[in-house]
CSV table of C-alpha atoms in Angstrom, one decimal:
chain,number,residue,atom,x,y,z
A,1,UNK,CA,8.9,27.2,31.1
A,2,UNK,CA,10.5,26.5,34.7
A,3,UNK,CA,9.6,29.4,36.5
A,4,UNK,CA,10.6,29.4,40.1
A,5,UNK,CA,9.6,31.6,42.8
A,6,UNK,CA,6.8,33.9,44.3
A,7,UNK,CA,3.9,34.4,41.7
A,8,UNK,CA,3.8,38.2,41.1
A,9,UNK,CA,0.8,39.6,41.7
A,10,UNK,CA,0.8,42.0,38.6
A,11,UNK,CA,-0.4,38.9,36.8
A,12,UNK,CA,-3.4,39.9,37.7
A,13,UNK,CA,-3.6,42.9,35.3
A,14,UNK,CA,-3.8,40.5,32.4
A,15,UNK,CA,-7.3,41.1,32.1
A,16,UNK,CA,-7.9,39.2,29.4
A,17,UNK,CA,-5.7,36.1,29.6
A,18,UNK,CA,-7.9,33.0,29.1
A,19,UNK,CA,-5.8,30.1,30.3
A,20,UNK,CA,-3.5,30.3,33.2
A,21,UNK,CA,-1.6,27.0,33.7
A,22,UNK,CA,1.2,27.2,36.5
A,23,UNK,CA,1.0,23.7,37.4
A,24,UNK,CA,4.4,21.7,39.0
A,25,UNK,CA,6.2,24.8,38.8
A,26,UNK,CA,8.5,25.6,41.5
A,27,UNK,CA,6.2,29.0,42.2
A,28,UNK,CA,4.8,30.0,45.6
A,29,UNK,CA,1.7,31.6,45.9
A,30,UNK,CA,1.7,33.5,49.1
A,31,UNK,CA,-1.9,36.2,48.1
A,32,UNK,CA,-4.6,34.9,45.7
A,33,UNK,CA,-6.0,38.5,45.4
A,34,UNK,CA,-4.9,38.6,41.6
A,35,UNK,CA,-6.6,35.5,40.4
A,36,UNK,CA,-9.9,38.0,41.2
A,37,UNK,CA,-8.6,40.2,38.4
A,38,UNK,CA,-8.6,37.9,35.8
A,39,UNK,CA,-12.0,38.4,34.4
A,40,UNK,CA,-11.4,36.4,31.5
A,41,UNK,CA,-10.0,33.1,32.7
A,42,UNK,CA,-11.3,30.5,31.6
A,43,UNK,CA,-9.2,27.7,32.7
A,44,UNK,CA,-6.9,28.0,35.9
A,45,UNK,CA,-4.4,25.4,36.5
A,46,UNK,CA,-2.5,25.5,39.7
A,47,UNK,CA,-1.9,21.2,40.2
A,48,UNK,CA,0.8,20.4,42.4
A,49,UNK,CA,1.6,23.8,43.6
A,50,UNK,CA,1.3,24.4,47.6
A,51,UNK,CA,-1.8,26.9,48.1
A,52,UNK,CA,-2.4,26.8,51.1
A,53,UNK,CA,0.2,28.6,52.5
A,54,UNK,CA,-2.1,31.9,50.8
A,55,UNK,CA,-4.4,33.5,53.3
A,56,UNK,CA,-6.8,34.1,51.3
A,57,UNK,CA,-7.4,31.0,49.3
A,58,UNK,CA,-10.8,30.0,50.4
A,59,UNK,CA,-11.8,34.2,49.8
A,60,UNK,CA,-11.0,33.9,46.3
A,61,UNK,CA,-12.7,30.2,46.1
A,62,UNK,CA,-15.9,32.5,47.5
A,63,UNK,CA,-15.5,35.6,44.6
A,64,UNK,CA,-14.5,33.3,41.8
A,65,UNK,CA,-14.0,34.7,38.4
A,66,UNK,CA,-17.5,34.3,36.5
A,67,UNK,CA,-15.9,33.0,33.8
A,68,UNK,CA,-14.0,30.0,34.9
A,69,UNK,CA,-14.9,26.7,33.4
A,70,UNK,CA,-11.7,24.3,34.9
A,71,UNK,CA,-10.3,24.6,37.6
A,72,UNK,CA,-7.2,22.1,38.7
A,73,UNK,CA,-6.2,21.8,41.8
A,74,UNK,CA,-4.3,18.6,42.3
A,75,UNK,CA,-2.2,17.7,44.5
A,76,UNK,CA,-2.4,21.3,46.0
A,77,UNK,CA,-2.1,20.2,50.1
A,78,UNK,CA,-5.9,20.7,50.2
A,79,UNK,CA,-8.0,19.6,53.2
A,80,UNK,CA,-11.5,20.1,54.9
A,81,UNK,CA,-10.8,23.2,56.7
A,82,UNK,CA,-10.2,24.9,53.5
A,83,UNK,CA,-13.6,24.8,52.3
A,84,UNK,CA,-15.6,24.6,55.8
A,85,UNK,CA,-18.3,27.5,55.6
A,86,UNK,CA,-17.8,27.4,51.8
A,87,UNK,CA,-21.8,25.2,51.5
A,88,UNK,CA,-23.2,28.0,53.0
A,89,UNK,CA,-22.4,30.2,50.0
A,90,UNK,CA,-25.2,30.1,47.2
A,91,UNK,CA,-23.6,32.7,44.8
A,92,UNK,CA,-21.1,29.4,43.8
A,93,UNK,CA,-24.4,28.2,41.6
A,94,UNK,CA,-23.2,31.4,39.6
A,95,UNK,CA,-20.0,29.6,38.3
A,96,UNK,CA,-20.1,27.8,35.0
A,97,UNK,CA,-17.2,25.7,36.5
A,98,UNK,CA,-17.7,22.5,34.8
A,99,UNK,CA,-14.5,20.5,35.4
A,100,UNK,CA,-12.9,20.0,39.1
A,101,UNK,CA,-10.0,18.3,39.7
A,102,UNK,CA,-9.3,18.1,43.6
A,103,UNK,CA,-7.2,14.8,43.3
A,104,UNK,CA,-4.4,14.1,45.2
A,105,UNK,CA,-5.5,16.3,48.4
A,106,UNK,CA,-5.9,15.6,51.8
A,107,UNK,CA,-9.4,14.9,52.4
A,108,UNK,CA,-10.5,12.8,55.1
A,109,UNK,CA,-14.0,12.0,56.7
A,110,UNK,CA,-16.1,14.2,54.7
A,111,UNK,CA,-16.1,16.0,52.1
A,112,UNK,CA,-16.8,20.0,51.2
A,113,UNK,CA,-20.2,20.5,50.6
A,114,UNK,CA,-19.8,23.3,48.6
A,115,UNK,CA,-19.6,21.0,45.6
A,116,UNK,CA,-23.7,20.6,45.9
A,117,UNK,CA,-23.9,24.4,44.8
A,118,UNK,CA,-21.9,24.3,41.7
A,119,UNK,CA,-24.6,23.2,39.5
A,120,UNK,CA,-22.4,23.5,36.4
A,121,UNK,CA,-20.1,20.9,37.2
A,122,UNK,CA,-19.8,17.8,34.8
A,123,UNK,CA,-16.5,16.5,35.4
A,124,UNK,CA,-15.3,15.9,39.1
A,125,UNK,CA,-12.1,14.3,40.0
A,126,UNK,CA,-11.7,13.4,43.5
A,127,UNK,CA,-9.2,10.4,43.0
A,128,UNK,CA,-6.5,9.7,45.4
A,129,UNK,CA,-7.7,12.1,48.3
A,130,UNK,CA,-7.8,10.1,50.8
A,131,UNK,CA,-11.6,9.8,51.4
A,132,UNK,CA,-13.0,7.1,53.3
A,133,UNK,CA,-14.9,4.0,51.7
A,134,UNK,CA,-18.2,6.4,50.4
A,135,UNK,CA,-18.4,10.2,49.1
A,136,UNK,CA,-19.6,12.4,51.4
A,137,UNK,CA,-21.6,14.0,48.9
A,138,UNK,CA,-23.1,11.3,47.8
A,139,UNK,CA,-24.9,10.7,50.9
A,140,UNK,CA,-28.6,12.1,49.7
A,141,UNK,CA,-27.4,11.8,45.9
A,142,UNK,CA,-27.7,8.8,43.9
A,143,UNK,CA,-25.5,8.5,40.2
A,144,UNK,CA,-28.9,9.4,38.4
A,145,UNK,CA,-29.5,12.4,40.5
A,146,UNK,CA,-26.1,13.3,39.5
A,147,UNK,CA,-26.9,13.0,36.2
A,148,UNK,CA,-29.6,15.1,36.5
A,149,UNK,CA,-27.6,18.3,37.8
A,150,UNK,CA,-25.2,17.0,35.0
A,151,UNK,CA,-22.5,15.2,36.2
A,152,UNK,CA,-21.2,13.0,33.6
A,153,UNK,CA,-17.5,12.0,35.0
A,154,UNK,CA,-16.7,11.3,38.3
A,155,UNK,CA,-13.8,10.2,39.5
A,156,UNK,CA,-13.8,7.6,42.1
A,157,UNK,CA,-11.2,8.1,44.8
A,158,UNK,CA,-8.5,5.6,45.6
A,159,UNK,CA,-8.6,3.8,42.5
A,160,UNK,CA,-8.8,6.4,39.9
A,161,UNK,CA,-12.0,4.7,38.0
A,162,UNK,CA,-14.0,7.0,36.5
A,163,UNK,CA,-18.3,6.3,36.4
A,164,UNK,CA,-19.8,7.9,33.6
């Protein structure tokens, strides 16, 4: 549509919107507070848009909406510090997130460990985020453990090769 400009936040009294995509939009998102009002998005795409200029972004990460399934965030300026603490936070089991897309971010070293508490996840995409040679997460996991909490893409990063 070409939308430019702050989000407003009386977006978030569309209760019952399912699918939210703002992605490469010239928008700013400076408060995330009415993404928490959006009780019946199911798919929130905010690729390629700068959030973390948003105080609040790792807040609403914490409270997501109980009904999100996918949830794109590429490209989005993302790094470690956004998520640190986030691991600590068993609630995120709650979320029937099943496809992540953090490509394109700023990770270095390792990665959130928040990831190991969404145990609906099934698609991850972690390609081109600047992760060292292994993942992180993958430390104490092995593919078939992965397959177990029922993981069925992942998205290698660097190359963009996907292991199913």
């Amino acid at each position: 549509m070409g939308f430019s400009g702050i989000i407003p936040h009386f977006i978030g009294n569309l209760s019952n919107l399912c699918v939210l995509d703002l992605s490469n939009m010239d928008l700013i998102i400076d408060d995330f507070t009415w993404v928490t009002c959006l009780l019946s998005l199911k798919h929130l795409d905010l690729s390629g848009l700068s959030v973390v200029k948003a105080p609040n972004f790792n807040k609403v990460l914490l409270y997501m909406i109980s009904s999100l399934q996918v949830l794109r965030l590429k490209g989005c300026e993302l790094s470690n510090p956004h998520f640190y603490g986030m691991h600590l936070e068993s609630n995120l089991t709650l979320y029937p997130i099943h496809t992540l897309d953090l490509s394109a971010n700023f990770f270095h070293d390792e990665f959130p460990l928040f990831l190991q508490n969404l145990t609906s996840l099934q698609v991850l995409d972690l390609s081109f985020s600047e992760l060292n040679s292994s993942i992180p997460i993958m430390k104490r996991l092995s593919i078939s453990t992965l397959k177990k909490i029922g993981l069925r893409v992942l998205t290698i990063p660097g190359c963009g090769d996907s292991v199913s």
